[in-house]
XYZ file of C-alpha atoms in Angstrom:
626
model
C 37.633 217.457 48.601
C 38.731 213.815 48.558
C 35.741 212.815 50.675
C 33.370 214.514 48.230
C 35.123 212.922 45.243
C 34.818 209.416 46.682
C 31.049 209.807 47.080
C 30.656 211.376 43.643
C 32.756 208.650 41.998
C 30.629 205.991 43.660
C 27.413 207.577 42.358
C 28.720 208.038 38.815
C 29.026 204.248 38.465
C 25.228 204.246 38.120
C 25.748 205.588 34.583
C 27.252 202.225 33.600
C 23.960 200.409 34.199
C 21.710 199.505 31.235
C 19.225 202.229 30.258
C 16.274 200.312 31.687
C 18.020 199.925 35.039
C 19.456 203.406 35.529
C 16.250 205.271 34.585
C 15.194 205.801 38.205
C 18.713 206.082 39.645
C 20.274 208.697 37.362
C 18.298 211.640 38.782
C 19.018 210.398 42.298
C 22.767 210.319 41.590
C 22.972 213.724 39.897
C 20.929 215.475 42.585
C 23.327 214.255 45.287
C 26.432 215.038 43.208
C 25.202 218.593 42.525
C 24.486 219.128 46.214
C 27.931 217.816 47.138
C 29.527 220.247 44.681
C 27.527 223.096 46.190
C 28.584 221.978 49.671
C 32.235 222.504 48.677
C 31.508 226.124 47.745
C 29.621 226.567 51.005
C 32.550 225.126 52.989
C 35.218 227.174 51.151
C 33.427 230.508 50.829
C 30.241 230.868 52.857
C 31.230 229.287 56.197
C 34.529 231.287 56.596
C 32.708 234.515 55.761
C 29.957 233.619 58.212
C 32.509 232.994 60.960
C 33.802 236.553 60.544
C 30.377 237.864 61.479
C 29.530 235.185 64.038
C 32.831 234.057 65.588
C 32.831 230.815 67.562
C 34.349 231.168 71.029
C 35.576 228.151 72.936
C 34.590 227.862 76.595
C 36.483 225.258 78.611
C 33.569 224.798 81.030
C 33.512 224.032 84.733
C 34.274 220.290 84.532
C 37.161 220.562 82.104
C 39.641 218.774 84.392
C 37.246 215.866 84.939
C 36.630 215.569 81.211
C 40.377 215.610 80.531
C 40.957 212.843 83.066
C 38.312 210.700 81.321
C 39.994 211.351 77.975
C 43.418 210.389 79.357
C 41.958 207.245 80.868
C 40.272 206.353 77.543
C 43.458 207.083 75.574
C 45.530 204.795 77.756
C 43.189 201.803 77.281
C 42.639 202.604 73.598
C 46.383 202.730 72.905
C 46.895 199.371 74.633
C 44.076 197.886 72.559
C 45.527 199.227 69.297
C 49.008 197.976 70.171
C 47.639 194.502 70.924
C 45.531 194.541 67.746
C 48.471 195.491 65.529
C 50.435 192.532 66.913
C 47.443 190.182 66.409
C 45.857 191.346 63.165
C 44.916 187.767 62.291
C 42.348 187.837 65.125
C 40.522 190.754 63.515
C 40.774 189.259 60.043
C 39.150 186.127 61.414
C 36.476 188.216 63.154
C 35.733 190.015 59.888
C 35.408 186.706 58.001
C 33.041 185.395 60.666
C 30.915 188.546 60.446
C 30.860 188.878 56.661
C 30.760 185.164 55.936
C 32.264 182.826 53.375
C 29.732 182.830 50.481
C 29.491 179.064 50.055
C 25.739 179.530 49.518
C 26.590 180.697 45.989
C 28.215 177.396 45.100
C 26.122 174.873 43.158
C 25.635 171.301 44.290
C 28.032 170.356 41.524
C 29.463 171.744 38.308
C 28.225 170.202 35.055
C 29.589 170.416 31.556
C 27.835 173.060 29.472
C 27.792 173.140 25.708
C 30.175 170.219 25.450
C 32.938 172.202 27.167
C 34.965 170.152 29.647
C 35.173 171.233 33.255
C 38.119 173.383 34.238
C 40.653 172.111 36.737
C 39.179 174.400 39.385
C 35.660 173.040 38.759
C 36.908 169.470 38.926
C 38.590 170.202 42.256
C 35.480 171.992 43.516
C 33.299 169.021 42.539
C 35.370 166.753 44.768
C 34.536 168.997 47.728
C 30.918 169.649 46.719
C 30.131 165.968 46.263
C 31.979 164.938 49.434
C 29.209 163.179 51.331
C 29.582 164.899 54.752
C 29.322 168.281 53.005
C 26.741 167.354 50.333
C 24.357 165.808 52.895
C 24.538 168.873 55.165
C 25.070 171.655 52.639
C 22.202 173.851 53.830
C 23.278 173.749 57.461
C 26.968 174.257 56.661
C 26.225 177.135 54.268
C 23.985 178.790 56.842
C 26.820 179.100 59.359
C 29.718 179.637 56.949
C 27.903 182.327 54.942
C 26.984 184.254 58.107
C 25.488 187.716 57.381
C 25.989 187.399 53.624
C 24.025 184.154 53.672
C 21.106 185.829 55.455
C 21.132 188.608 52.862
C 21.336 186.132 49.980
C 18.332 184.267 51.361
C 16.370 187.516 51.654
C 17.196 188.300 48.017
C 15.107 185.290 46.906
C 11.863 187.159 47.636
C 12.980 190.680 46.780
C 11.517 192.776 43.984
C 14.145 194.878 42.244
C 11.653 196.151 39.668
C 8.772 197.311 41.802
C 7.585 200.857 41.146
C 5.853 203.393 43.387
C 2.087 202.964 43.176
C -1.026 203.245 45.274
C -2.119 200.362 47.435
C -4.502 198.247 45.357
C -6.349 194.959 45.520
C -6.371 192.778 42.398
C -9.211 190.269 41.897
C -9.011 187.980 38.878
C -11.673 185.534 37.705
C -12.106 183.086 34.860
C -14.518 180.370 33.761
C -13.713 176.909 32.476
C -13.792 175.990 28.821
C -17.283 175.876 27.369
C -18.504 179.020 29.130
C -19.005 182.449 27.621
C -18.119 186.028 28.493
C -21.713 186.523 29.662
C -21.317 183.728 32.232
C -18.165 185.347 33.624
C -19.849 188.762 33.692
C -22.701 187.416 35.822
C -20.278 185.875 38.306
C -18.203 189.049 38.581
C -21.324 191.148 39.126
C -21.817 189.383 42.443
C -18.350 190.491 43.522
C -19.032 194.022 42.271
C -22.232 194.196 44.333
C -20.216 193.458 47.466
C -17.480 195.989 46.633
C -20.054 198.695 45.863
C -21.315 198.486 49.439
C -17.887 199.062 51.063
C -17.585 202.769 51.936
C -13.809 202.639 52.407
C -13.276 201.824 48.703
C -12.614 204.870 46.537
C -13.246 203.124 43.211
C -12.966 199.787 41.455
C -12.605 199.004 37.762
C -13.694 195.786 36.031
C -12.271 194.506 32.758
C -13.406 191.324 30.997
C -11.512 190.317 27.862
C -12.566 186.670 27.472
C -14.481 183.894 29.198
C -11.411 183.001 31.276
C -9.917 186.441 31.897
C -11.630 189.057 34.042
C -10.074 191.463 36.508
C -11.291 193.888 39.181
C -8.802 196.503 40.421
C -9.749 198.085 43.749
C -8.360 201.379 45.110
C -9.016 202.449 48.695
C -9.544 205.956 49.986
C -6.219 207.629 50.885
C -7.082 207.906 54.592
C -7.438 204.111 54.829
C -4.263 203.181 52.928
C -1.624 201.733 55.206
C -4.185 200.715 57.840
C -5.330 197.143 58.667
C -8.714 197.800 57.028
C -7.712 196.894 53.397
C -6.385 193.555 54.633
C -9.676 192.864 56.397
C -11.615 193.657 53.206
C -9.245 191.376 51.302
C -10.074 188.519 53.678
C -13.790 189.100 53.052
C -13.180 189.077 49.291
C -11.290 185.781 49.596
C -14.186 184.270 51.570
C -16.638 185.329 48.859
C -14.374 184.021 46.075
C -14.093 180.659 47.816
C -17.910 180.404 47.991
C -18.468 181.070 44.264
C -18.518 177.714 42.492
C -17.579 177.100 38.882
C -15.111 179.987 38.562
C -11.359 180.311 39.012
C -10.500 183.159 41.390
C -7.202 184.818 42.247
C -6.887 187.547 44.905
C -3.556 189.368 45.348
C -2.223 192.701 46.579
C -2.257 194.714 49.822
C -0.083 192.180 51.689
C 1.992 189.058 51.036
C -0.927 186.631 51.320
C -2.739 185.507 48.189
C -5.654 183.286 47.220
C -5.916 181.006 44.193
C -8.530 178.294 43.650
C -7.783 177.605 39.992
C -8.832 174.188 38.844
C -7.469 174.721 35.331
C -5.169 177.571 34.366
C -3.423 177.814 31.012
C -0.814 180.351 32.157
C 1.488 178.934 34.814
C 4.035 181.442 36.083
C 6.174 179.137 38.225
C 8.795 177.503 36.022
C 11.698 175.105 36.551
C 13.906 174.598 33.501
C 15.776 171.350 32.887
C 18.408 170.906 30.184
C 20.086 167.701 29.034
C 21.695 165.900 26.124
C 18.987 163.183 25.797
C 15.403 164.246 25.118
C 13.698 161.039 26.286
C 15.704 161.069 29.500
C 14.822 164.715 29.962
C 11.100 163.930 29.812
C 11.514 161.159 32.396
C 13.282 163.526 34.801
C 10.536 166.114 34.239
C 7.937 163.486 35.167
C 9.903 162.738 38.329
C 9.991 166.460 39.140
C 6.212 166.666 38.684
C 5.789 163.831 41.215
C 8.207 165.584 43.584
C 6.347 168.912 43.351
C 3.002 167.141 43.719
C 3.897 166.224 47.308
C 3.403 169.885 48.221
C -0.320 170.534 48.584
C 0.124 174.154 47.527
C 1.328 173.082 44.071
C -1.427 172.727 41.458
C -1.500 171.622 37.833
C 2.178 170.784 37.212
C 2.842 170.006 33.555
C 5.667 169.649 31.036
C 6.011 172.541 28.580
C 8.462 174.030 26.108
C 11.338 176.330 26.937
C 9.783 179.527 25.604
C 6.950 181.167 27.497
C 4.686 181.090 24.424
C 5.299 177.401 23.674
C 3.180 175.830 26.380
C 1.125 172.783 25.327
C -2.118 173.403 23.459
C -5.465 171.843 24.367
C -7.053 169.831 21.552
C -10.052 167.481 21.254
C -9.039 164.228 19.611
C -11.348 161.598 18.098
C -9.932 158.195 18.972
C -11.117 154.853 17.478
C -10.961 151.311 18.722
C -10.017 149.724 15.393
C -10.712 146.221 16.677
C -14.294 147.191 17.515
C -14.707 148.819 14.098
C -13.598 145.570 12.443
C -16.152 143.603 14.427
C -18.935 145.897 13.181
C -17.520 145.759 9.657
C -17.231 149.515 9.181
C -14.301 151.776 8.416
C -13.203 154.861 10.400
C -13.954 157.025 7.351
C -17.563 155.837 7.057
C -18.247 156.563 10.739
C -16.562 159.950 10.503
C -18.649 160.860 7.430
C -21.877 160.322 9.357
C -20.558 162.294 12.336
C -19.328 165.100 10.103
C -22.728 165.553 8.472
C -24.306 166.147 11.897
C -21.624 168.651 12.954
C -21.079 170.297 9.588
C -20.450 174.033 9.444
C -18.523 175.818 6.719
C -18.452 179.010 4.628
C -19.793 178.215 1.169
C -19.497 181.575 -0.616
C -19.482 185.368 -0.283
C -22.426 187.404 -1.577
C -22.720 191.175 -2.075
C -25.082 192.986 0.287
C -25.488 196.775 0.782
C -22.145 197.537 -0.856
C -20.248 194.893 1.158
C -19.722 191.129 1.083
C -21.102 188.718 3.647
C -20.276 185.060 4.234
C -22.878 182.417 3.479
C -22.514 179.431 5.803
C -23.988 175.975 5.484
C -24.549 174.378 8.901
C -26.213 171.225 10.138
C -29.526 171.815 11.909
C -28.414 169.335 14.617
C -25.062 171.045 15.266
C -26.065 173.008 18.372
C -28.002 170.102 19.915
C -25.307 167.518 19.236
C -22.975 168.169 22.193
C -20.130 166.062 23.610
C -22.495 163.742 25.493
C -24.573 163.009 22.389
C -21.444 162.427 20.320
C -20.351 159.682 22.703
C -23.732 158.121 23.537
C -26.199 158.602 20.673
C -26.510 155.764 18.170
C -25.788 156.714 14.571
C -26.765 154.846 11.375
C -23.563 153.687 9.723
C -24.141 151.509 6.667
C -26.362 148.628 7.806
C -25.997 149.054 11.577
C -26.476 151.591 14.351
C -23.630 152.137 16.825
C -22.467 154.600 19.504
C -19.082 156.263 19.443
C -18.501 154.966 22.980
C -18.643 151.419 21.529
C -15.932 152.007 18.928
C -13.858 154.866 20.442
C -14.338 158.215 22.135
C -13.429 161.910 22.311
C -10.562 162.947 24.603
C -9.190 166.348 25.537
C -5.386 166.212 25.416
C -2.367 168.459 25.811
C -0.493 168.263 22.522
C 1.994 170.173 20.437
C 5.003 170.174 22.791
C 7.927 171.492 20.696
C 11.412 169.998 20.758
C 13.839 172.838 21.463
C 17.623 172.728 21.596
C 20.032 175.377 22.815
C 23.809 175.151 23.082
C 23.778 171.440 22.165
C 21.290 170.653 24.944
C 17.556 169.945 24.851
C 15.472 172.256 27.017
C 12.137 171.447 28.680
C 10.311 173.222 31.488
C 8.002 172.083 34.264
C 5.354 174.692 34.987
C 2.864 174.861 37.817
C 0.663 177.131 39.885
C 1.358 177.796 43.551
C -1.071 178.855 46.266
C 0.967 181.074 48.572
C 3.290 184.068 48.786
C 6.141 184.797 46.385
C 8.684 184.092 49.124
C 7.281 180.611 49.713
C 7.301 179.656 46.022
C 10.853 180.992 45.634
C 12.023 178.760 48.483
C 10.135 175.792 46.975
C 11.779 176.272 43.563
C 15.181 176.742 45.166
C 14.814 173.503 47.158
C 13.474 171.595 44.128
C 16.374 172.757 41.938
C 18.869 171.825 44.643
C 17.246 168.391 45.053
C 17.319 167.669 41.322
C 20.916 168.830 40.837
C 22.232 167.268 43.998
C 20.416 163.927 44.177
C 18.638 163.088 40.911
C 20.198 164.450 37.737
C 23.379 162.793 36.437
C 26.204 164.504 34.582
C 24.919 166.191 31.434
C 21.627 167.389 32.969
C 20.899 170.552 34.898
C 17.888 172.114 36.639
C 17.479 175.837 37.284
C 14.896 178.467 38.111
C 13.204 179.277 34.810
C 11.239 182.354 35.870
C 11.961 185.585 34.006
C 13.261 187.831 36.761
C 14.695 190.726 34.747
C 18.204 191.944 34.031
C 19.186 192.297 37.683
C 18.364 188.743 38.752
C 20.253 187.244 35.822
C 23.238 189.576 36.158
C 23.868 189.941 39.866
C 27.562 189.298 39.295
C 27.653 192.444 37.111
C 26.200 194.473 39.964
C 28.893 193.042 42.230
C 31.432 194.059 39.570
C 30.121 197.626 39.678
C 30.607 197.712 43.447
C 34.176 196.504 42.959
C 34.671 199.289 40.416
C 33.456 201.781 43.028
C 36.029 200.454 45.485
C 38.805 200.714 42.870
C 37.904 204.363 42.131
C 37.893 205.179 45.836
C 41.280 203.473 46.186
C 42.800 205.669 43.446
C 41.389 208.863 44.951
C 42.693 207.983 48.422
C 46.076 206.936 46.991
C 46.493 210.363 45.409
C 45.344 212.115 48.570
C 47.646 210.217 50.951
C 50.458 209.493 48.491
C 50.348 205.949 49.812
C 49.069 202.506 48.847
C 48.799 201.034 52.337
C 46.610 203.669 54.007
C 43.894 203.569 51.282
C 43.658 199.797 51.737
C 42.988 200.265 55.453
C 40.300 202.856 54.707
C 38.642 200.724 52.011
C 38.529 197.819 54.484
C 35.786 199.808 56.246
C 33.444 199.338 53.253
C 32.815 195.566 53.526
C 32.438 195.936 57.295
C 29.665 198.475 56.740
C 28.085 196.040 54.268
C 27.677 193.597 57.156
C 25.180 196.014 58.693
C 23.227 196.176 55.440
C 23.259 192.378 55.126
C 21.874 191.964 58.632
C 19.224 194.658 58.126
C 17.730 192.922 55.100
C 18.483 189.371 56.248
C 17.057 189.621 59.763
C 14.402 192.241 59.012
C 13.262 190.317 55.906
C 12.673 193.607 54.075
C 12.171 193.828 50.317
C 15.385 194.602 48.455
C 14.766 196.927 45.511
C 16.685 199.644 43.666
C 16.881 201.588 46.920
C 18.898 198.737 48.425
C 21.404 198.887 45.568
C 21.584 202.683 45.976
C 22.372 202.063 49.661
C 25.353 199.912 48.612
C 26.620 202.771 46.435
C 26.121 205.423 49.111
C 27.781 203.334 51.804
C 30.831 202.849 49.608
C 31.213 206.612 49.307
C 30.149 207.717 52.802
C 31.865 205.100 54.938
C 35.358 206.040 53.791
C 34.795 209.731 54.596
C 35.322 209.238 58.319
C 38.479 207.241 57.606
C 39.811 209.990 55.332
C 39.190 212.640 58.015
C 40.817 210.619 60.772
C 43.866 209.418 58.825
C 44.448 212.945 57.455
C 44.380 214.354 60.970
C 46.776 211.625 62.138
C 49.285 212.460 59.385
C 49.156 216.163 60.238
C 49.546 215.836 64.015
C 52.942 216.931 65.212
C 53.684 213.749 67.161
C 51.880 211.339 64.869
C 49.610 210.222 67.721
C 46.505 208.267 66.737
C 44.691 208.996 69.999
C 45.378 212.731 69.632
C 43.966 212.678 66.090
C 41.045 210.577 67.312
C 40.245 213.037 70.125
C 40.256 215.963 67.710
C 38.102 214.399 64.979
C 35.770 211.971 66.724
C 33.158 214.613 67.617
C 32.766 216.063 64.066
C 32.868 212.547 62.637
C 30.180 211.409 65.093
C 28.034 214.436 64.268
C 28.405 213.697 60.554
C 27.338 210.074 60.993
C 24.463 210.946 63.330
C 23.196 213.696 61.038
C 23.190 211.223 58.134
C 21.324 208.606 60.175
C 18.753 211.044 61.596
C 18.269 212.597 58.164
C 17.221 209.193 56.804
C 14.922 208.252 59.698
C 11.822 210.020 58.220
C 11.990 207.660 55.228
C 11.270 204.772 57.607
C 7.909 206.148 58.724
C 5.994 204.869 55.675
C 7.146 201.296 56.344
C 8.572 198.556 54.100
C 5.876 199.104 51.457
C 7.495 202.408 50.500
C 9.344 201.814 47.222
C 13.047 202.751 46.987
C 13.280 205.117 49.959
C 12.652 202.622 52.753
C 15.200 200.128 51.415
C 17.663 202.971 50.803
C 17.211 204.363 54.310
C 17.320 201.075 56.245
C 20.380 199.858 54.318
C 22.289 203.127 54.683
C 21.448 203.527 58.381
C 22.512 199.971 59.236
C 25.725 200.349 57.232
C 26.610 203.692 58.835
C 26.098 202.249 62.312
C 28.503 199.410 61.514
C 30.969 201.900 60.044
C 31.440 203.282 63.582
C 32.629 199.837 64.651
C 34.977 199.736 61.661
C 36.309 203.223 62.479
C 37.009 202.475 66.150
C 38.390 198.954 65.873
C 39.570 197.977 62.405
C 40.901 201.235 60.919
C 43.721 201.942 63.448
C 44.757 198.298 63.580
C 45.254 198.069 59.804
C 46.354 201.682 59.188
C 49.169 201.736 61.768
C 52.422 199.807 61.732
C 54.423 198.510 64.645
C 57.097 201.123 63.908
C 54.496 203.899 64.237
C 53.470 202.639 67.663
C 57.089 202.270 68.808
C 57.903 205.811 67.594
C 54.882 207.211 69.396
C 55.921 205.385 72.582
C 59.427 206.842 72.481
C 58.023 210.345 72.041
C 55.813 209.929 75.091
C 58.842 208.800 77.077
């Protein structure tokens, strides 16, 4: 009953998540809780009744004496190991720290004042260590070894997708033309790509949408029998080759695998963002310009620019008419007189509204030379202005500029972003942004300025500490349940110590395997918290109820059912691995739970008896054997 309650309590914590986060986890939690409740009825009522009709008879077997000798031999060595471990617990605490890791990778390069609030005494002390040159110059290397398995998991989290949803494998092809083109131009270019796709028999269907001259998209779905095979990736490579050969258009090819293609020359929407805050706006702009130069050293970075803090406040493109006032003075004309002549050639305006067929239509007055007078003619054609004829190129020019950058302030600090495009996978750009932020905070920005990843990653990525808090709440609930069951505070602590050890297996699975961490990975954390302690509850309960209080006797009685329970859980999750890492939720859930359960065996054999037993228990057991 206690084992079932620990798992149910762990799953009920999911209800504390925000509505948008728990939508896909609530059904998962309730289905398991209901099945656990039913399993109690099966264990209390159905199994005993079944045993009356099908009694289980024990057969000692032919090699019983040999098996007993092996058990005695194992018990003798195991008891010596436990006795040594109880006397040297610090060795196992150190081993656990080395396995789990010290999470120094979470520490910033330094703590800065935020909102005018002074640094706390702890932050001031931490800054002395963080800015200590031997550590600051080798932070990455030191963090890699100190953080151990947790560090590998934290690094894998940088390219995880907590919000991905189950969907069919699809190829996304985007295209756009430069300014000055029309929707018809883009349609003609995309028809060439459609002609190629129409000839591929393995494609089930593709859909094309064009909303403007710079926004067209083709979504490609493959036949079910070809999904998950290398063929879609081969077709993607052919599509990329065709996109690279089409001149004059911006192409983007994503989906199927981690590789992507992007040949954008100009792109208004830049999704990669680094946010910089500071108390001085002019200084902030200078540091943003430095960051642009720093990012420009990477050949995969394109079009870095300074923009506002909000996503919708990126700079606008405007055509500006600029005059050389000295040249105008030499010709003896004013800017207004030249502009009047230019305006008459480019004039176009609504003059009135007239009724027609029961409705009103606009009447426009336009210059007959408007369509012929393009940008080249504006700059190079001579115009009669007063008593002379001059070109605009002689007294000025037309320039296309980024303007309208807003000045935004939040929490007494100015905020500006540097945005850019990146040609490469999401994991690569995440590592680039992480390194750039670390470089700016650690080597460039003084006190009062701060750089951070400005991408909108969702509630989870901005509130990971709250998820960690929920896991701590799970552990607290399990502690209370075990305390009631054992009427003890020490034994539940020993059992709960198995949970972080099982997390080491999950950390290594995602860190070394480089699998995508999604909601299934978080569900694996929850399940491990509830399942790992079950074996400890069984074993400690058996130890307390043995007549001689012998750990090895309790171990010999319970290790086979415990092993069968763990193996059945692991083998039950293996089918979820068959669809591979692309499977949403279930693959991450299965790989995390399996790895954690395997490490829980290590925790059960080594750590649980060493921290559950006292020296007095071992001495008492020794006297009884004598």
